[in-house]
Amino acid sequence: MTMNLFRTLLGAALVGGVLVALPATTAPAQASAPECGPHDLGVSFKTRGAAAGSLFGVLRYRNVSTHACRTGGYGGLSFVGHHDGRQIGAAAVRAPGTPVRSFVLKPGQRAVSKVQIAQTANYDKSLCRPKRVDGFRVYVPDAYVSLFVPYQTRACSRKVIKSFSPQLSHQALKKKG
């Protein structure tokens, strides 16, 4: 940069007696972290209790990579079974209750998504058609490759059940700690 151009720019910045300092970078730190993929996150399920015909639990996401990555929002969730990963019943619906936010997980850090499973006894047996499931198919947010999380239970095999509530729902990811 020539000295005359530098003086012109400095003079323009000093108009009104105020010097404006521009940050070295305008991108927030989390925008520079790559998005977490299924290879970056280990996922497990832990039950947390039951009430009013439902089981409550959390999907626990842990950054198992060696780098920080960005995640947040909703992933995908469904029951699978038949010992071959076939989906059983309808995919989980997105439950309200957790704001959708993007955040960075450093290696070892965790995020959680609350899950509610309505028991098959809540539904008419002929409409529900209960089947044994092997676990969950979990998609981390914005991923097209799923992970398997073991959890044996029974679930309605019908995708559409006209009733008071869905059988499976989950909240947006929330950073833990």
PDB file of N, CA, C and O in Angstrom, residues 20 39 45 47 56 61 63 65 73 83 93 97 101 108 113 130-131 142 158 165 173 175 177:
ATOM      1  N   VAL A  20     -12.149   4.307  13.798  1.00  0.00           N
ATOM      2  CA  VAL A  20     -12.921   3.074  13.845  1.00  0.00           C
ATOM      3  C   VAL A  20     -11.972   1.907  13.643  1.00  0.00           C
ATOM      4  O   VAL A  20     -11.241   1.866  12.655  1.00  0.00           O
ATOM      5  N   HIS A  39     -19.669 -39.135  11.674  1.00  0.00           N
ATOM      6  CA  HIS A  39     -18.374 -39.679  12.098  1.00  0.00           C
ATOM      7  C   HIS A  39     -17.767 -38.877  13.254  1.00  0.00           C
ATOM      8  O   HIS A  39     -16.850 -39.340  13.911  1.00  0.00           O
ATOM      9  N   PHE A  45     -28.502 -43.546  24.088  1.00  0.00           N
ATOM     10  CA  PHE A  45     -29.810 -43.215  24.640  1.00  0.00           C
ATOM     11  C   PHE A  45     -29.853 -43.627  26.093  1.00  0.00           C
ATOM     12  O   PHE A  45     -29.390 -44.708  26.452  1.00  0.00           O
ATOM     13  N   THR A  47     -32.668 -43.686  29.398  1.00  0.00           N
ATOM     14  CA  THR A  47     -34.022 -43.422  29.886  1.00  0.00           C
ATOM     15  C   THR A  47     -33.936 -42.538  31.117  1.00  0.00           C
ATOM     16  O   THR A  47     -32.976 -42.598  31.886  1.00  0.00           O
ATOM     17  N   PHE A  56     -39.662 -41.328  29.069  1.00  0.00           N
ATOM     18  CA  PHE A  56     -38.857 -40.159  28.739  1.00  0.00           C
ATOM     19  C   PHE A  56     -37.389 -40.537  28.797  1.00  0.00           C
ATOM     20  O   PHE A  56     -36.971 -41.325  29.631  1.00  0.00           O
ATOM     21  N   TYR A  61     -25.356 -36.894  22.566  1.00  0.00           N
ATOM     22  CA  TYR A  61     -24.400 -36.746  21.466  1.00  0.00           C
ATOM     23  C   TYR A  61     -23.077 -36.303  22.070  1.00  0.00           C
ATOM     24  O   TYR A  61     -23.033 -35.338  22.823  1.00  0.00           O
ATOM     25  N   ASN A  63     -18.960 -35.372  21.094  1.00  0.00           N
ATOM     26  CA  ASN A  63     -17.965 -35.164  20.041  1.00  0.00           C
ATOM     27  C   ASN A  63     -16.813 -36.138  20.282  1.00  0.00           C
ATOM     28  O   ASN A  63     -16.059 -35.992  21.230  1.00  0.00           O
ATOM     29  N   SER A  65     -14.544 -36.771  17.894  1.00  0.00           N
ATOM     30  CA  SER A  65     -13.471 -36.445  16.961  1.00  0.00           C
ATOM     31  C   SER A  65     -12.337 -35.728  17.696  1.00  0.00           C
ATOM     32  O   SER A  65     -12.415 -35.482  18.904  1.00  0.00           O
ATOM     33  N   GLY A  73     -30.010 -27.723  16.376  1.00  0.00           N
ATOM     34  CA  GLY A  73     -31.272 -27.946  15.676  1.00  0.00           C
ATOM     35  C   GLY A  73     -31.754 -29.377  15.846  1.00  0.00           C
ATOM     36  O   GLY A  73     -31.442 -30.048  16.828  1.00  0.00           O
ATOM     37  N   HIS A  83     -33.989 -56.822  12.821  1.00  0.00           N
ATOM     38  CA  HIS A  83     -32.558 -57.160  12.803  1.00  0.00           C
ATOM     39  C   HIS A  83     -31.872 -56.765  11.499  1.00  0.00           C
ATOM     40  O   HIS A  83     -30.806 -57.273  11.179  1.00  0.00           O
ATOM     41  N   VAL A  93     -41.637 -36.907  15.570  1.00  0.00           N
ATOM     42  CA  VAL A  93     -42.029 -35.534  15.277  1.00  0.00           C
ATOM     43  C   VAL A  93     -41.165 -34.599  16.117  1.00  0.00           C
ATOM     44  O   VAL A  93     -40.645 -34.985  17.166  1.00  0.00           O
ATOM     45  N   GLY A  97     -40.096 -26.781  22.704  1.00  0.00           N
ATOM     46  CA  GLY A  97     -39.554 -26.754  24.058  1.00  0.00           C
ATOM     47  C   GLY A  97     -38.101 -26.380  24.144  1.00  0.00           C
ATOM     48  O   GLY A  97     -37.640 -25.922  25.176  1.00  0.00           O
ATOM     49  N   ARG A 101     -30.696 -23.599  18.189  1.00  0.00           N
ATOM     50  CA  ARG A 101     -29.477 -22.790  18.197  1.00  0.00           C
ATOM     51  C   ARG A 101     -28.327 -23.608  17.637  1.00  0.00           C
ATOM     52  O   ARG A 101     -28.256 -24.812  17.845  1.00  0.00           O
ATOM     53  N   GLY A 108     -14.933 -34.190  23.093  1.00  0.00           N
ATOM     54  CA  GLY A 108     -15.388 -34.653  24.399  1.00  0.00           C
ATOM     55  C   GLY A 108     -16.639 -33.962  24.910  1.00  0.00           C
ATOM     56  O   GLY A 108     -17.286 -34.470  25.816  1.00  0.00           O
ATOM     57  N   SER A 113     -30.739 -34.333  23.349  1.00  0.00           N
ATOM     58  CA  SER A 113     -32.052 -34.119  22.752  1.00  0.00           C
ATOM     59  C   SER A 113     -33.042 -34.950  23.564  1.00  0.00           C
ATOM     60  O   SER A 113     -32.903 -36.176  23.651  1.00  0.00           O
ATOM     61  N   PRO A 130     -48.362 -53.463  17.265  1.00  0.00           N
ATOM     62  CA  PRO A 130     -47.066 -53.394  17.948  1.00  0.00           C
ATOM     63  C   PRO A 130     -46.060 -54.422  17.427  1.00  0.00           C
ATOM     64  O   PRO A 130     -46.413 -55.561  17.121  1.00  0.00           O
ATOM     65  N   LYS A 131     -44.822 -53.978  17.322  1.00  0.00           N
ATOM     66  CA  LYS A 131     -43.698 -54.832  16.906  1.00  0.00           C
ATOM     67  C   LYS A 131     -42.517 -54.545  17.824  1.00  0.00           C
ATOM     68  O   LYS A 131     -42.356 -53.455  18.340  1.00  0.00           O
ATOM     69  N   ASP A 142     -28.555 -32.220   9.709  1.00  0.00           N
ATOM     70  CA  ASP A 142     -28.043 -31.981   8.348  1.00  0.00           C
ATOM     71  C   ASP A 142     -27.251 -33.151   7.760  1.00  0.00           C
ATOM     72  O   ASP A 142     -26.527 -32.973   6.789  1.00  0.00           O
ATOM     73  N   ARG A 158     -47.555 -49.170  12.455  1.00  0.00           N
ATOM     74  CA  ARG A 158     -48.289 -48.323  11.504  1.00  0.00           C
ATOM     75  C   ARG A 158     -47.686 -46.923  11.493  1.00  0.00           C
ATOM     76  O   ARG A 158     -47.383 -46.365  12.531  1.00  0.00           O
ATOM     77  N   SER A 165     -51.730 -38.263  20.260  1.00  0.00           N
ATOM     78  CA  SER A 165     -50.339 -37.805  20.177  1.00  0.00           C
ATOM     79  C   SER A 165     -49.491 -38.780  19.362  1.00  0.00           C
ATOM     80  O   SER A 165     -49.844 -39.945  19.211  1.00  0.00           O
ATOM     81  N   LEU A 173     -31.448 -30.262  19.652  1.00  0.00           N
ATOM     82  CA  LEU A 173     -30.233 -30.462  20.440  1.00  0.00           C
ATOM     83  C   LEU A 173     -29.953 -29.241  21.300  1.00  0.00           C
ATOM     84  O   LEU A 173     -30.172 -28.104  20.882  1.00  0.00           O
ATOM     85  N   LYS A 175     -26.796 -27.856  23.973  1.00  0.00           N
ATOM     86  CA  LYS A 175     -25.440 -28.093  24.479  1.00  0.00           C
ATOM     87  C   LYS A 175     -25.489 -28.398  25.959  1.00  0.00           C
ATOM     88  O   LYS A 175     -26.198 -27.748  26.720  1.00  0.00           O
ATOM     89  N   GLY A 177     -23.691 -28.572  29.508  1.00  0.00           N
ATOM     90  CA  GLY A 177     -22.566 -28.011  30.246  1.00  0.00           C
ATOM     91  C   GLY A 177     -21.918 -26.949  29.540  1.00  0.00           C
ATOM     92  O   GLY A 177     -21.397 -26.126  29.254  1.00  0.00           O
TER      93      GLY A 177
END
